[in-house]
Amino acid sequence: MNSNLLEHINNPTDLRQLEEAQLPQLAQELRDFIIGVVAVKEGHLGASLGVVELTIAMHYVFETPNDVLIWDVGHQAYGHKILTGRREIFHTNRQLNGISGFPKRSESIYDAFGVGHSSTSISAALGMAIASNLKGDSEKHHIAVIGDASIASGMAFEGLNHAGVTDANLLVILNDNAIGIDPSVGALKKYLTAVKEGKNPKKNNMIKSLNFDYSGPIDGHDIFAVIKELKRLKKVKGPKFLHIITTKGKGLQQAEEDQVKYHAPGKFDASTGEILAKSEENLPPKYQDVFGLTLLDLAKANEKIIGITPAMPSGSSLKFMMEAFPERAFDVGIAEQHAVTLSAGMVTQGMVVFCNIYSTFLQRAYDQVIHDVALQNLPVIFCLDRAGLVGEDGATHHGVFDLAYLRCIPNMIIYSPLNEIDLRNILYTAQLGLNHPIAIRYPRGRGQIVHWERPYEKIEIGTANCLRNGVNIAILSNGTIGNNVTLALAEVDHPENYAHYDFAFVKPLDENLLHFIFSTFEDIITIEDGVIKGGFGTTIVEFAANNGYKSAIKTLGIPDEFLEQGTINELQQYCNIDVKSLTSYLMRFLI
Amino acid sequence: MNSNLLEHINNPTDLRQLEEAQLPQLAQELRDFIIGVVAVKEGHLGASLGVVELTIAMHYVFETPNDVLIWDVGHQAYGHKILTGRREIFHTNRQLNGISGFPKRSESIYDAFGVGHSSTSISAALGMAIASNLKGDSEKHHIAVIGDASIASGMAFEGLNHAGVTDANLLVILNDNAIGIDPSVGALKKYLTAVKEGKNPKKNNMIKSLNFDYSGPIDGHDIFAVIKELKRLKKVKGPKFLHIITTKGKGLQQAEEDQVKYHAPGKFDASTGEILAKSEENLPPKYQDVFGLTLLDLAKANEKIIGITPAMPSGSSLKFMMEAFPERAFDVGIAEQHAVTLSAGMVTQGMVVFCNIYSTFLQRAYDQVIHDVALQNLPVIFCLDRAGLVGEDGATHHGVFDLAYLRCIPNMIIYSPLNEIDLRNILYTAQLGLNHPIAIRYPRGRGQIVHWERPYEKIEIGTANCLRNGVNIAILSNGTIGNNVTLALAEVDHPENYAHYDFAFVKPLDENLLHFIFSTFEDIITIEDGVIKGGFGTTIVEFAANNGYKSAIKTLGIPDEFLEQGTINELQQYCNIDVKSLTSYLMRFLI
């Protein structure tokens, strides 16, 4: 017996040379390999460990890449990447110029469809399957692997509802581990749980009611059972559905036991599984915790406050309020559209609703923001977490479009706090009662201020602040990127040349201050951590045009391209908005 | 017996004074009233006729407005409006300063939630029901009435999936008439049809699998049966679901027989039901037909062409291709998210996919445009129908945000044809093969050119055209609003002062021509039929700022507010972009 099978597998063809009896060993090796790399390089752990057997089985049974395989979300595709030619570069996972943390078409022919946001796999695979039918290829297989959290999102339902009336050669595999990033919720999850607990899966089976050939549930870690069933399904034409049960984090005890923490645990000891503790003493807080702890504090005093998250209670730190006030804080699952309109409904009844959605995921509920919230001018409080560059999650997850896509909506207030204190105070201000909906956008990660829990102060809607006076150039920043400006101004020669204004409100604009600035300065620089095209800088450019000001305006921010993964600082460098680039830019500006 | 019950009903309290035995007469009167007004004033007919009995029964059984009633989409709410204090102004339906064609919170306390786009009612009603629970009001009822087309949209599923695990006092009424605007599609519809044909509704019932108390199906035109069941359900706590069967157009023979045509038939003879024929001879075509007939023509020659519509085959005129090539043209139901990602999947397999979505509904698939199409740079061809002001459908339906929300997305091509010929040619050009996704936006209604079916010409991506030379002022228009400019320039004194450029491409911009324009003209006017904030004019303002041009720029378009209903010309007047306003504006400009 070969002592290391994995190192000889450079593609699925190699895999398919193995005897079926060798596959459990390969599964063990693949699991060890994932653990070994992720322990050191960080990344998503639990999801990939849970599908090791399924990954091997699929590439073993199907003729990838001719048969197409789409991983929903893609957190779970590490094993897939390692088996499809990326074993030796897997240590570059999620790094600048390395491989993406998600399947990506430009990276490999085995990545049939790029993913990152949830619930797209069924639609994409169905599109491919219909195309195959039209091309007369009835042998090709089209497989979507989707988790129980993702399948409960509306988009997945739309895909199933269409697929059920086609003759498309589509196999949907439900990877049911009862958890997304946080535990799954909702009625469908309840049904799936009942099935696992012995309920007849055929009774009131939603999948069957959608006209699918349903099979399962089977144990997703029994590789022989999975292979046998996949081989059977390979011969079944039309849309079919396989329900497999897996354990997130399978094979690493701590990861199985604490699935939320081990979703993406950071560095850990590969042999013991122990997470390597980082000292958090005297560090400034995460913006997420500023949100979560402030909301908890406000909710204690204001019983009308409600918190909503679509499937991110841990990531957003809404968990604090959920623990303290479970009846007033809701995880609605991966259902951004529902989350927004649910919030709107609650606000009509006088509730004060904080709807916390990652900036990139609010794209999923854009119509609901316009049609259900802004059009009715309902003061929903949107907390847009992970706005701006998010770092290692890369192109699918950067929250860089929000200023541009929200700014054109009438009635919206848009605010990006400069720091933790401003975030805290705008949360306080919003729950006092606003006349309009507000979007509060703040970044992933830690802020600047260790002692952030100061007495609340009300923020005047639509006011900007002068952070520093100066004589030649006015720098207008929006949000936390303003801290880079402050740091750069500490480095430049002749800082007295530069005035710095914090324009936290992109809408409404502080027009009084802008009139002063444009009357005073001939050179104006705007900076934001969102797309330049249509964002904050554009607001300033529009103001100047509308008012006939002729000052020169330079707009800094994210260029008109999709940015890949990297650390936030690396990506800021790429955009020339990191402290060092800004320092040189500002100094060159005056030469 | 009172010979006219309806004229004494000014609100539901009056209705609740009637004997149950009087209600069939009231139903007849209400039906006649709707037919009488819509025959003359136009509007949506079939949907409201189908729910006359349900409307009366709900207001009879429940204590509206304290019990809240949400009509999904709202096409069907005419009877509701007439019974809730708007009978005497119902003739102003859909007119400027009249009542809205949809329920609207600011119009009546009986309109619990504004609607227009589909599938929002369950989320909104659930939000209200949860709020009632938190306020300790366990007696209040929260009712969502949703059609079988709307319930198959992902957002409705998200609402059901959440509601099923709550104890919210929610009643979802499925108004199952097997049709939206066009006949319903999908696996859920197939299941519902099977139930109507005698299949045991309890077997593989999706609603039951989502933990709802399911009842039905019952005959929605048997008012006594409906009332009896509503009274029973009034006593059931928690989420419950009533499935009723109705006939769209009920009570008007032609409307029952041709449900698509009588969805919104225009003027007709109230006594016979005959639609009053309008002469269409020598009229320019509808843009919809230019799309539909051109696509059909192109599809004959290019077998890779596929057409996709989310539930609008008639409205978009994709029906022509669906009739000729049913295997290559798909109505996927009200599922914009799925439609977009399905298209992306097909494009990965080499298909040439025309995905036709009304501009206002593409808001529903914004994330899919960014994440599944643009990020992967897949050349999906988006045809954005009903872009710009749509007229009588009003605030919920204007397609005015598209330029702003699409322009910030990398890789997108955005094109607004000036006329039918340009629309035809860009469709031709797109199917030749593009390197990027494209959004082609065109308005509702007729164009300008009777003889539009000319030989195809390829359009150079990113080029703008000079329509008229002039010496003092450059007018840059995007899309069909440019025809208003042409008409205005025929009216002004000294037209030689005005140059007119057609910037059909908002992205990529014709920068060469812009450099010439900015080097030549000190005054520039932009005009578009989209929001000024972030739209086409902003693109020009950004270009000027980036290149240091100091010309004065005036940007005309839709102001930063939600515009209500009216004719397109009335709404253009409000925005000062109709021919008359433009003429005076241009003449004042030179004084």
mmCIF file of N, CA and C in Angstrom, chain B residues 9 19 74 87 91 155 193 298 341 375 566 573 585:
data_model
loop_
_atom_site.group_PDB
_atom_site.id
_atom_site.type_symbol
_atom_site.label_atom_id
_atom_site.label_comp_id
_atom_site.label_asym_id
_atom_site.label_seq_id
_atom_site.Cartn_x
_atom_site.Cartn_y
_atom_site.Cartn_z
ATOM 1 N N ILE B 9 -71.443 52.236 1.117
ATOM 2 C CA ILE B 9 -70.291 51.692 1.844
ATOM 3 C C ILE B 9 -69.103 52.620 1.684
ATOM 4 N N GLU B 19 -76.004 42.104 6.136
ATOM 5 C CA GLU B 19 -76.222 40.679 6.387
ATOM 6 C C GLU B 19 -75.348 39.886 5.430
ATOM 7 N N GLY B 74 -50.449 44.033 -5.728
ATOM 8 C CA GLY B 74 -51.432 45.095 -5.601
ATOM 9 C C GLY B 74 -52.272 45.368 -6.846
ATOM 10 N N ARG B 87 -64.038 55.039 -3.223
ATOM 11 C CA ARG B 87 -64.967 54.773 -4.318
ATOM 12 C C ARG B 87 -65.131 56.012 -5.190
ATOM 13 N N HIS B 91 -62.077 56.940 -10.008
ATOM 14 C CA HIS B 91 -61.902 57.284 -11.430
ATOM 15 C C HIS B 91 -60.578 58.021 -11.682
ATOM 16 N N MET B 155 -38.168 35.386 -2.719
ATOM 17 C CA MET B 155 -38.400 36.200 -1.532
ATOM 18 C C MET B 155 -39.580 35.676 -0.722
ATOM 19 N N THR B 193 -51.477 22.784 -9.569
ATOM 20 C CA THR B 193 -52.411 22.327 -10.596
ATOM 21 C C THR B 193 -52.869 20.901 -10.300
ATOM 22 N N LEU B 298 -32.889 37.297 -35.368
ATOM 23 C CA LEU B 298 -31.493 36.919 -35.103
ATOM 24 C C LEU B 298 -31.401 35.450 -34.708
ATOM 25 N N THR B 341 -28.527 34.383 -13.018
ATOM 26 C CA THR B 341 -27.459 33.394 -12.824
ATOM 27 C C THR B 341 -27.631 32.205 -13.771
ATOM 28 N N LEU B 375 -18.372 40.028 -12.413
ATOM 29 C CA LEU B 375 -17.121 39.579 -11.795
ATOM 30 C C LEU B 375 -16.435 38.506 -12.641
ATOM 31 N N GLY B 566 -48.453 59.180 -13.545
ATOM 32 C CA GLY B 566 -48.873 60.229 -14.467
ATOM 33 C C GLY B 566 -48.537 59.744 -15.860
ATOM 34 N N GLN B 573 -42.595 66.637 -17.822
ATOM 35 C CA GLN B 573 -42.807 68.054 -17.499
ATOM 36 C C GLN B 573 -42.359 68.359 -16.080
ATOM 37 N N TYR B 585 -35.940 76.079 -21.639
ATOM 38 C CA TYR B 585 -34.667 76.027 -20.917
ATOM 39 C C TYR B 585 -33.524 76.403 -21.834
#
